[in-house]
């Protein structure tokens, strides 16, 4: 089931989201320039990592399932009445809860497009852009959080809730290209974060 869901989301990602990602890359390239390394995925000049898509898709189909059951029970209640409305009402509540949770998951899902020159984070349809030469700190307690800039009033923090393989891919990129920033994280804290986030698959693409 896990593998089927991963494959489905990968196809959805390629068909529905990659055109927008490529457009964003062109905008970032025009604004900040390309890294020129060509060492991204499949030789591209950028990488993509995502978060929240498996959770959102699971909630989507759970909502659809409860919705179908609800419609069936309502139709049955119209025919026989009585206590059948109680069952329809209970499933209606579950359907409403699933609908709310699905909406929250949809808002929280997102992805990052990045290379050694810049990073762009999309979450809930909103983009946050930064240049990697301003990267000054990384926090791994809770979500992965990047700090850009060193001025107290000008520093900007961007939270990236990556999990599983997506988390590991991004941290390996940081280790390779921004080792001095990674080195500032206490070794035990960093190891614990990688065990925690690297073992989860719930929010991967």
Coordinates of C-alpha atoms in Angstrom, one line a residue:
X1 CA 0.0 0.0 0.0
X2 CA 2.8 2.3 0.9
X3 CA 4.6 1.7 -2.4
X4 CA 1.4 2.2 -4.4
X5 CA 0.7 5.5 -2.6
X6 CA 4.3 6.6 -3.3
X7 CA 4.1 5.8 -7.0
X8 CA 0.7 7.5 -7.3
X9 CA 2.0 10.7 -5.6
X10 CA 5.2 10.6 -7.8
X11 CA 3.0 10.6 -10.9
X12 CA 0.8 13.4 -9.5
X13 CA 3.9 15.4 -8.6
X14 CA 5.3 15.1 -12.1
X15 CA 2.1 15.9 -13.9
X16 CA 0.5 18.6 -11.7
X17 CA 3.4 20.2 -9.8
X18 CA 6.6 20.0 -11.9
X19 CA 5.4 22.5 -14.5
X20 CA 5.0 25.1 -11.7
X21 CA 8.4 24.1 -10.2
X22 CA 10.2 24.5 -13.5
X23 CA 8.6 27.9 -13.9
X24 CA 9.7 28.9 -10.4
X25 CA 13.2 27.7 -11.2
X26 CA 13.3 29.9 -14.3
X27 CA 12.2 32.9 -12.2
X28 CA 14.8 32.2 -9.5
X29 CA 17.5 31.7 -12.1
X30 CA 16.7 35.1 -13.6
X31 CA 16.6 36.7 -10.2
X32 CA 19.6 35.1 -8.5
X33 CA 21.4 33.1 -11.2
X34 CA 22.0 29.4 -11.7
X35 CA 24.5 27.5 -9.6
X36 CA 26.1 26.1 -12.8
X37 CA 27.0 22.9 -11.0
X38 CA 24.5 20.7 -12.9
X39 CA 24.6 18.3 -10.0
X40 CA 20.9 18.3 -9.1
X41 CA 18.5 15.5 -9.7
X42 CA 18.9 14.0 -13.2
X43 CA 21.6 16.5 -13.9
X44 CA 19.3 19.5 -13.5
X45 CA 20.6 22.7 -11.9
X46 CA 18.3 22.4 -8.9
X47 CA 16.9 19.9 -6.4
X48 CA 13.3 19.3 -5.2
X49 CA 12.2 17.9 -1.9
X50 CA 8.6 17.7 -0.7
X51 CA 6.6 17.4 2.5
X52 CA 3.0 16.6 3.5
X53 CA 1.9 14.9 0.3
X54 CA 1.4 11.3 1.6
X55 CA -0.5 12.6 4.7
X56 CA -2.7 14.8 2.5
X57 CA -3.5 12.1 0.0
X58 CA -4.4 9.6 2.8
X59 CA -6.7 12.2 4.3
X60 CA -8.2 12.9 0.9
X61 CA -9.2 9.3 0.2
X62 CA -10.3 8.8 3.8
X63 CA -12.6 11.8 3.4
X64 CA -13.9 10.4 0.1
X65 CA -14.6 7.0 1.7
X66 CA -16.5 8.6 4.6
X67 CA -18.4 10.7 2.2
X68 CA -19.5 7.7 0.1
X69 CA -20.6 5.8 3.2
X70 CA -22.5 9.0 4.4
X71 CA -24.4 9.3 1.2
X72 CA -25.3 5.6 1.3
X73 CA -26.6 5.9 4.9
X74 CA -28.5 9.1 4.2
X75 CA -30.2 7.4 1.2
X76 CA -31.0 4.4 3.4
X77 CA -32.4 6.7 6.1
X78 CA -34.7 8.4 3.6
X79 CA -36.1 5.0 2.7
X80 CA -36.5 3.4 6.2
X81 CA -36.3 6.3 8.6
X82 CA -36.1 5.8 12.3
X83 CA -32.7 4.9 13.8
X84 CA -31.0 4.9 10.4
X85 CA -30.6 8.6 10.8
X86 CA -28.5 8.1 13.9
X87 CA -26.0 6.1 11.9
X88 CA -26.0 8.7 9.1
X89 CA -25.4 11.4 11.6
X90 CA -22.5 9.7 13.2
X91 CA -20.8 9.1 9.9
X92 CA -21.6 12.7 8.9
X93 CA -19.6 13.9 11.9
X94 CA -16.7 11.7 10.9
X95 CA -16.9 13.0 7.4
X96 CA -16.9 16.6 8.7
X97 CA -13.8 16.0 10.8
X98 CA -12.0 14.3 7.9
X99 CA -12.9 17.2 5.7
X100 CA -11.4 19.7 8.1
X101 CA -8.2 17.6 8.6
X102 CA -7.9 17.2 4.8
X103 CA -8.0 21.0 4.5
X104 CA -5.4 21.5 7.1
X105 CA -3.1 18.8 5.5
X106 CA -3.6 20.5 2.1
X107 CA -2.5 23.9 3.5
X108 CA 0.5 22.4 5.3
X109 CA 1.9 20.4 2.3
X110 CA 4.6 21.9 0.2
X111 CA 8.0 21.5 -1.4
X112 CA 11.4 23.2 -1.7
X113 CA 13.3 24.0 -4.9
X114 CA 17.0 24.8 -4.3
X115 CA 20.6 24.7 -5.3
X116 CA 23.8 26.2 -3.9
X117 CA 22.8 29.7 -4.8
X118 CA 19.2 30.0 -3.7
X119 CA 16.3 28.2 -2.0
X120 CA 12.5 28.7 -2.6
X121 CA 10.0 27.1 -0.2
X122 CA 6.4 26.6 -1.2
X123 CA 3.9 25.9 1.6
X124 CA 0.1 26.3 1.3
X125 CA 0.6 28.0 -2.1
X126 CA 2.9 30.7 -0.7
X127 CA 6.6 31.0 -1.7
X128 CA 9.5 32.1 0.5
X129 CA 12.7 32.8 -1.4
X130 CA 16.2 33.3 0.0
X131 CA 19.8 33.3 -1.2
X132 CA 22.0 30.5 0.3
X133 CA 25.0 32.9 0.8
X134 CA 22.9 34.4 3.6
X135 CA 22.5 31.1 5.4
X136 CA 23.8 31.6 8.9
X137 CA 22.3 28.9 11.1
X138 CA 20.3 25.7 11.1
X139 CA 18.0 24.4 13.9
X140 CA 17.1 20.7 13.9
X141 CA 15.0 20.7 17.1
X142 CA 11.4 20.2 16.0
X143 CA 11.2 21.0 12.3
X144 CA 14.3 21.8 10.3
X145 CA 14.6 25.6 10.4
X146 CA 17.0 27.7 8.4
X147 CA 18.2 31.1 9.5
X148 CA 19.2 33.7 6.9
X149 CA 21.2 36.7 7.9
X150 CA 23.1 37.6 11.1
X151 CA 21.6 41.0 11.9
X152 CA 19.3 40.6 14.9
X153 CA 16.4 42.6 13.4
X154 CA 17.0 41.4 9.8
X155 CA 17.5 37.7 10.3
X156 CA 14.8 35.5 8.7
X157 CA 13.8 32.0 9.7
X158 CA 12.2 29.5 7.3
X159 CA 10.7 26.2 8.7
X160 CA 10.9 23.2 6.4
X161 CA 9.0 20.1 7.8
X162 CA 10.7 17.5 5.8
X163 CA 10.6 13.8 6.9
X164 CA 12.2 10.5 5.9
X165 CA 14.2 10.3 2.7
X166 CA 13.4 13.9 1.8
X167 CA 14.9 15.1 5.1
X168 CA 18.0 13.0 4.6
X169 CA 18.5 14.2 1.0
X170 CA 18.3 17.8 2.1
X171 CA 20.6 17.4 5.1
X172 CA 23.2 15.6 2.9
X173 CA 23.0 18.6 0.5
X174 CA 23.7 20.9 3.4
X175 CA 26.5 18.8 4.7
X176 CA 28.2 18.8 1.3
X177 CA 27.8 22.5 0.5
X178 CA 27.4 24.3 3.9
X179 CA 29.5 22.1 6.2
X180 CA 30.5 25.1 8.4
X181 CA 26.9 25.8 9.3
X182 CA 26.1 22.1 9.9
X183 CA 29.3 21.9 12.1
X184 CA 27.7 24.5 14.5
X185 CA 25.0 22.0 15.4
X186 CA 25.9 19.9 18.5
X187 CA 26.7 16.4 17.2
X188 CA 24.3 14.6 19.5
X189 CA 21.4 16.9 18.7
X190 CA 22.1 16.5 14.9
X191 CA 22.3 12.7 15.2
X192 CA 19.1 12.5 17.2
X193 CA 17.3 14.7 14.7
X194 CA 18.4 12.5 11.8
X195 CA 17.2 9.4 13.6
X196 CA 13.8 11.0 14.3
X197 CA 13.1 12.6 11.0
X198 CA 15.0 10.1 8.8
X199 CA 12.9 7.2 10.0
X200 CA 9.5 8.6 9.2
X201 CA 7.7 8.3 5.9
X202 CA 4.4 10.0 6.7
X203 CA 5.3 13.3 5.1
X204 CA 7.5 12.3 2.2
X205 CA 6.5 12.8 -1.4

